[in-house]
Short mmCIF file of C-alpha atoms and ligand atoms in Angstrom, two decimals:
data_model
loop_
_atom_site.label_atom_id
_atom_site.label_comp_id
_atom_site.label_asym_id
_atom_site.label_seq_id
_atom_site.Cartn_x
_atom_site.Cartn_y
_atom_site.Cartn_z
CA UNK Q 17 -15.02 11.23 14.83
CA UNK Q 18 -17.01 12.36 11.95
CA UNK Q 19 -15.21 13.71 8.62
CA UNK Q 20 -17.03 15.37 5.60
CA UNK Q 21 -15.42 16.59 2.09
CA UNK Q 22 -17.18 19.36 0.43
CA UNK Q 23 -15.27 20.47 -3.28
CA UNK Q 24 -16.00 22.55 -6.07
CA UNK Q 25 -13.96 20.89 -8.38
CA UNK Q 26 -13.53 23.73 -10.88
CA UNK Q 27 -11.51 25.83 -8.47
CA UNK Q 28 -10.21 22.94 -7.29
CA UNK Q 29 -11.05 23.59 -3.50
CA UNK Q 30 -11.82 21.33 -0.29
CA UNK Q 31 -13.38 22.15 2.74
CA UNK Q 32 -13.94 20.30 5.56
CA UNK Q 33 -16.64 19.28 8.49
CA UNK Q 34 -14.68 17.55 11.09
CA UNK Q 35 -17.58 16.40 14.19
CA UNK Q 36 -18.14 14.52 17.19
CA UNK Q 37 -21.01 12.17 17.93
CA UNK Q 38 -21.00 12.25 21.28
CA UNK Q 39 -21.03 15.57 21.80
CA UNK Q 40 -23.13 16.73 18.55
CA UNK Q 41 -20.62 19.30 17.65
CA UNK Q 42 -18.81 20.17 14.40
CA UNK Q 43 -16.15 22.43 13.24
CA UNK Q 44 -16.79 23.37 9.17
CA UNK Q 45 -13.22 24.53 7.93
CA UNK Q 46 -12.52 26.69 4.82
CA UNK Q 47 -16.37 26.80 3.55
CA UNK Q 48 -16.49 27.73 -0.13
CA UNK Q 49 -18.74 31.09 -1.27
CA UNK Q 50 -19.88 29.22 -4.27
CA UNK Q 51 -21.50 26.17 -2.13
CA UNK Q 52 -22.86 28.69 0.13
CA UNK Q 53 -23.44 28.62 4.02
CA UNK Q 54 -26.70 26.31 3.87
CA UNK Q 55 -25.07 23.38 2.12
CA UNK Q 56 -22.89 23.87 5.67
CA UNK Q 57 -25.86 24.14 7.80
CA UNK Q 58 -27.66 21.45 6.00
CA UNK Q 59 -24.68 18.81 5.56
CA UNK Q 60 -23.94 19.13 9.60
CA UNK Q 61 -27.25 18.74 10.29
CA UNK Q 62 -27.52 15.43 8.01
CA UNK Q 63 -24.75 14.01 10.34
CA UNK Q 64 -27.09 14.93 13.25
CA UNK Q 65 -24.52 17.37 14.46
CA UNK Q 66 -24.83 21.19 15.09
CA UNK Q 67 -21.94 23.34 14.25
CA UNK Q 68 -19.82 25.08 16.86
CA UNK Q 69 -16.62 26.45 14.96
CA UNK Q 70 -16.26 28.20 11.59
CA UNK Q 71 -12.46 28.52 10.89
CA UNK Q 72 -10.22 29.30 7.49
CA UNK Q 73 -7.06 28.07 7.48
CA UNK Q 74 -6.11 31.24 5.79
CA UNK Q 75 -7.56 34.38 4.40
CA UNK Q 76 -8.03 33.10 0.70
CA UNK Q 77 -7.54 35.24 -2.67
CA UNK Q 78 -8.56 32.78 -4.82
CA UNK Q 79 -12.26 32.12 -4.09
CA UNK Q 80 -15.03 33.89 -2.17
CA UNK Q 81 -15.43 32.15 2.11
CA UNK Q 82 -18.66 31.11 2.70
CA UNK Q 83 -17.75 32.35 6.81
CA UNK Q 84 -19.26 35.21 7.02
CA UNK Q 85 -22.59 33.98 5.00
CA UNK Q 86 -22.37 30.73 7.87
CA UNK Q 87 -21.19 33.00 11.08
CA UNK Q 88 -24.29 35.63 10.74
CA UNK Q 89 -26.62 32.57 10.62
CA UNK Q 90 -25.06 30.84 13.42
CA UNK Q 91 -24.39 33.81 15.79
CA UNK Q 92 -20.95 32.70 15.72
CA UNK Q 93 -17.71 34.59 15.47
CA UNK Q 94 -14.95 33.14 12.19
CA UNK Q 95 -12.09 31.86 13.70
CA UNK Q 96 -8.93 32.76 12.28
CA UNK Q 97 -5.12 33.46 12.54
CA UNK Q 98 -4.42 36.29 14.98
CA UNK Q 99 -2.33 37.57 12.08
CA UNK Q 100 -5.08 38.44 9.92
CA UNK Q 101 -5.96 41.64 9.16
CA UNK Q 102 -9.79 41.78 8.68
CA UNK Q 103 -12.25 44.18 9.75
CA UNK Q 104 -14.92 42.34 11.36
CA UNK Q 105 -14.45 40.53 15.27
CA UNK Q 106 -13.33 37.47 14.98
CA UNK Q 107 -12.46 34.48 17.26
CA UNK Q 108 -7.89 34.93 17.27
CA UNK Q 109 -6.59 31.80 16.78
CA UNK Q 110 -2.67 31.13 18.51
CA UNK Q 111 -0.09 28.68 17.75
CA UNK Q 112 -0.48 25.86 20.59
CA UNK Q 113 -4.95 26.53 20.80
CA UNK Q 114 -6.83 24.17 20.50
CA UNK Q 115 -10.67 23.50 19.03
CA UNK Q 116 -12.21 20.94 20.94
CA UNK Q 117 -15.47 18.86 20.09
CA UNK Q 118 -16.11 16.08 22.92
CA UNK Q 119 -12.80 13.42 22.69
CA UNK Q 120 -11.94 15.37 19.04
CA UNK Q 121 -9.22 17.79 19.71
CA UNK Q 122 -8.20 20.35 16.88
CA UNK Q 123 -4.41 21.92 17.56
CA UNK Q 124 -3.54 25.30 15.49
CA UNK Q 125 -0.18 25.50 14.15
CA UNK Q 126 1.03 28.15 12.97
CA UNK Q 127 2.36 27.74 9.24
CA UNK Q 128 3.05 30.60 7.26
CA UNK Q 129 4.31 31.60 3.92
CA UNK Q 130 1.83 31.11 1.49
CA UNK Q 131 -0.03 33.82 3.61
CA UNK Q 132 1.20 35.60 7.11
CA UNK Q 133 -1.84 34.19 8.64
CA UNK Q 134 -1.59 30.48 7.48
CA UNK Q 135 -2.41 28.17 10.18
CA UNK Q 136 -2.91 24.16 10.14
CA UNK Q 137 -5.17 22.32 12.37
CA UNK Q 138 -3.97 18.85 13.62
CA UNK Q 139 -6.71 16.91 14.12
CA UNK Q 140 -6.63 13.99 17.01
CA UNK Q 141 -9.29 11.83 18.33
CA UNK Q 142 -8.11 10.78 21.81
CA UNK Q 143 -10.69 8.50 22.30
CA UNK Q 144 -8.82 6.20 19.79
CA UNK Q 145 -5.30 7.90 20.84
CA UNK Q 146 -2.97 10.93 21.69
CA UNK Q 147 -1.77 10.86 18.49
CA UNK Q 148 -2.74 12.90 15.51
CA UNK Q 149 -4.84 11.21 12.99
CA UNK Q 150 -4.73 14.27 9.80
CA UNK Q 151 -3.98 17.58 9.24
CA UNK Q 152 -5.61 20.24 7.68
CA UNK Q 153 -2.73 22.24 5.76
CA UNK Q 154 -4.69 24.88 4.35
CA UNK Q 155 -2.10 26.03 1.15
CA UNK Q 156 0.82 24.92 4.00
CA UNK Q 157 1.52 22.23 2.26
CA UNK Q 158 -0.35 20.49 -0.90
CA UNK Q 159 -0.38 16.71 -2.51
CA UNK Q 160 2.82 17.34 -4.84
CA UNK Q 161 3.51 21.17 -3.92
CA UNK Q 162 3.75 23.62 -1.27
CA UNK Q 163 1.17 26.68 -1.42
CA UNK Q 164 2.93 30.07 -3.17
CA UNK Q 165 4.13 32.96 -1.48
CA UNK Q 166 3.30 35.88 -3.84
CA UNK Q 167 -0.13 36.33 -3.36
CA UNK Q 168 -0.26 38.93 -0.21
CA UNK Q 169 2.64 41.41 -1.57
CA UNK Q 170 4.66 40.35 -4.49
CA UNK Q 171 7.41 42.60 -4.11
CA UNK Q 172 10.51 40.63 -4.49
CA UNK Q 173 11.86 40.56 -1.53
CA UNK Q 174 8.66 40.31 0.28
CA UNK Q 175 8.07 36.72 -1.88
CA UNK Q 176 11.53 35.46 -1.13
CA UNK Q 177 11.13 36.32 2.84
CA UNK Q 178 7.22 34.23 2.35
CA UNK Q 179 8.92 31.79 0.32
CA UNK Q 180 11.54 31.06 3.26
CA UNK Q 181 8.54 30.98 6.03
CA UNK Q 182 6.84 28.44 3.36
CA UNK Q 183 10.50 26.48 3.98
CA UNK Q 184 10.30 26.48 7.23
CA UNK Q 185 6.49 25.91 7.59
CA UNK Q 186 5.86 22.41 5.54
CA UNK Q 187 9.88 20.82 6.83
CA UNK Q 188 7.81 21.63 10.19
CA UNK Q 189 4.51 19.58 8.62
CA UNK Q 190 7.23 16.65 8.17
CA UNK Q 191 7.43 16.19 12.18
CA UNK Q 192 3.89 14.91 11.89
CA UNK Q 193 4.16 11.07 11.87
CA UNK Q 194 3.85 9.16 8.15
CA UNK Q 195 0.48 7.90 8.88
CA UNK Q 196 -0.95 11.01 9.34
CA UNK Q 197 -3.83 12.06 6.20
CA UNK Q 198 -3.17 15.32 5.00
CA UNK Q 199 -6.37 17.17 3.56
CA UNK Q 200 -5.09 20.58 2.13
CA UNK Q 201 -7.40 23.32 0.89
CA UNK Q 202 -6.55 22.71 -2.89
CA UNK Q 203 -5.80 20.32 -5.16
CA UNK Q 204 -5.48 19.89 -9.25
CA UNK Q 205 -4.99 23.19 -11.02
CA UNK Q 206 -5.83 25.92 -8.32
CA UNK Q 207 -3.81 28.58 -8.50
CA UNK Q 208 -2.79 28.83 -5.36
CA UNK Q 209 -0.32 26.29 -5.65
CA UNK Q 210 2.68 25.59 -8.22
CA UNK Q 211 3.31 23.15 -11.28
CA UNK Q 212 3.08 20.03 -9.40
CA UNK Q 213 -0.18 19.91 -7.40
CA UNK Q 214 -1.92 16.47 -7.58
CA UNK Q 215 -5.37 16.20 -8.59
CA UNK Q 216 -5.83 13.91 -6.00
CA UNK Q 217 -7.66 15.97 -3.12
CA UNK Q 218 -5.78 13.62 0.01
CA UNK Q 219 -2.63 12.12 0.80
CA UNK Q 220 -0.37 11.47 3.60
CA UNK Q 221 2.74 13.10 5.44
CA UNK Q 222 5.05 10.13 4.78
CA UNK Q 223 3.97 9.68 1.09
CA UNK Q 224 4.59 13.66 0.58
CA UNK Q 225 7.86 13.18 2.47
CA UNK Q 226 9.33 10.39 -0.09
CA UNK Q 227 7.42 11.94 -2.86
CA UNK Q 228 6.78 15.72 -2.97
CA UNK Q 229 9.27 17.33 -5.25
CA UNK Q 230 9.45 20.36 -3.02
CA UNK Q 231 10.22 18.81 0.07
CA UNK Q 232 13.78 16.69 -1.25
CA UNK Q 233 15.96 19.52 -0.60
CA UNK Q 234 16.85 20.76 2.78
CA UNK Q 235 18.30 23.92 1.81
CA UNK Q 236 16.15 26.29 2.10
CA UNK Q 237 17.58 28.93 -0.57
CA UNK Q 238 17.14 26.56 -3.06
CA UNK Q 239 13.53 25.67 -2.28
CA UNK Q 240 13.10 29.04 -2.26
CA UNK Q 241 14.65 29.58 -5.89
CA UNK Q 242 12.55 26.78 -6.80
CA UNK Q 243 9.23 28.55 -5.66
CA UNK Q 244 9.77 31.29 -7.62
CA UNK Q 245 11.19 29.61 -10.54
CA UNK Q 246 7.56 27.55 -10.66
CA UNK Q 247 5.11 30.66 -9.76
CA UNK Q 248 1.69 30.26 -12.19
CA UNK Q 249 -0.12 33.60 -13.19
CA UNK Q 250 -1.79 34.87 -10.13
CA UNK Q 251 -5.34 33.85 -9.94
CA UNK Q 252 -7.93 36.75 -11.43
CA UNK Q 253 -8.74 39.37 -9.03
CA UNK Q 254 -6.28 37.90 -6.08
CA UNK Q 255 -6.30 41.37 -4.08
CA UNK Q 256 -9.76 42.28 -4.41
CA UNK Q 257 -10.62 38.35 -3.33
CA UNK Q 258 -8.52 38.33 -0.11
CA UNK Q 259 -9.92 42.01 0.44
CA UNK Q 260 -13.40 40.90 0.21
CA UNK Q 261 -12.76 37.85 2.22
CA UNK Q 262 -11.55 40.59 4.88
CA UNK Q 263 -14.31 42.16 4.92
CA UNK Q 264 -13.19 45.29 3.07
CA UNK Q 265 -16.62 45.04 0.87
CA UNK Q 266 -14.48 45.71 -2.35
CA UNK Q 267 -16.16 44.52 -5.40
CA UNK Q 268 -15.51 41.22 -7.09
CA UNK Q 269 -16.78 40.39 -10.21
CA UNK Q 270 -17.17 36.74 -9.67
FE1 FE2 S 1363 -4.81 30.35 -0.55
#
């Protein structure tokens, strides 16, 4: 299996080429605007691998996607959560799909709360074994933190219902076994996470389980108290972001 980090460290964002060598396929995951789709094209084919799947984890309202940019100059479709509402054709993702790239296998889970359409992709290489080697949490589940529900509709009750799928979503993440990495979309400061996000970009499921103050209670109401208890300011221009990243064409500034 090959495996590629791409940041921008001022947003604090990762995205991710996950390939196969014997096939020559890759899958680029969460692309970032500001890197732009040839850094994409150009990075795969430095790895001598041609890309076959361009998927987001979630519809994001913090940062412009570089999918739609990488999709047009692939002839490819964006693959995404069934759930999201954008206007362009796009591949549906399910829970229980799966990506595959030779022996590299990509599952979808479904894994909402931060946003209805949150999905993580459980990454195994079954030519080394069946089970799964990382995940791909999206804003699931973060190094430190869980992703926050307010950024879709921040209505009150609409956060606490989010808040509760977040609950259920990341106790979910903890079936994964301990070894398992965990690469999440953010890390440091981003705003789509709460006070406790690590700046370090990568961890695993059984450090986060011993160690991630939002996963050591297993009541859900009071996770859910805590969540909103530890909500930043929402990042600048959140609607308009996730709108544009819909393709709604409404105009962002940055
Ligand atoms: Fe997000």
């Amino acid at each position: 299996m090959i495996w590629n980090v791409l940041q921008d460290p001022t947003l604090g964002c990762n995205s991710y080429i996950v390939g196969d060598e014997m096939s020559g396929t890759a899958l680029v995951v969460d692309p970032l605007g500001v890197l732009g789709a040839e850094t994409y094209i150009m990075a795969a084919q430095d790895l001598g691998l041609s890309i076959a799947y361009v998927a987001e984890t979630h519809v994001h309202a913090d940062h412009m996607s570089a999918a739609g940019e990488l999709v047009a100059a692939l002839g490819l479709k964006v693959s995404l959560s069934h759930r999201a509402p954008a206007s362009f054709p796009f591949n549906p993702l399910h829970e229980g799909d799966t990506l595959t790239m030779g022996p590299v296998a990509v599952d979808v889970w479904e894994t909402p709360g931060h946003t209805p359409d949150s999905i993580s992709f459980v990454v195994r290489d079954t030519l080394r074994g069946s089970e799964p080697w990382l995940v791909m949490s999206g804003d699931s589940l973060f190094v430190g933190d869980v992703g926050r529900p307010d950024l879709v509709d921040a209505t009150p009750d609409k956060v606490q219902a989010a808040a509760l799928d977040q609950f259920r979503s990341v106790h979910r993440l903890m079936e994964l076994p301990d070894f398992t990495e965990l690469h999440p979309a953010h890390y440091g400061s981003s705003p789509c996470g709460g006070l406790f996000m690590s700046k370090k970009p990568a961890s695993t499921i059984g450090y986060e389980r011993r160690h991630n103050r939002m996963l050591q209670t297993a009541n859900a109401m009071e996770f859910v108290d805590q969540q909103l208890k530890l909500l930043k300011p929402p990042p600048e221009e959140a609607a308009a972001l996730r709108a544009q990243n819909l393709g709604y064409g409404v105009a962002v500034a940055r």
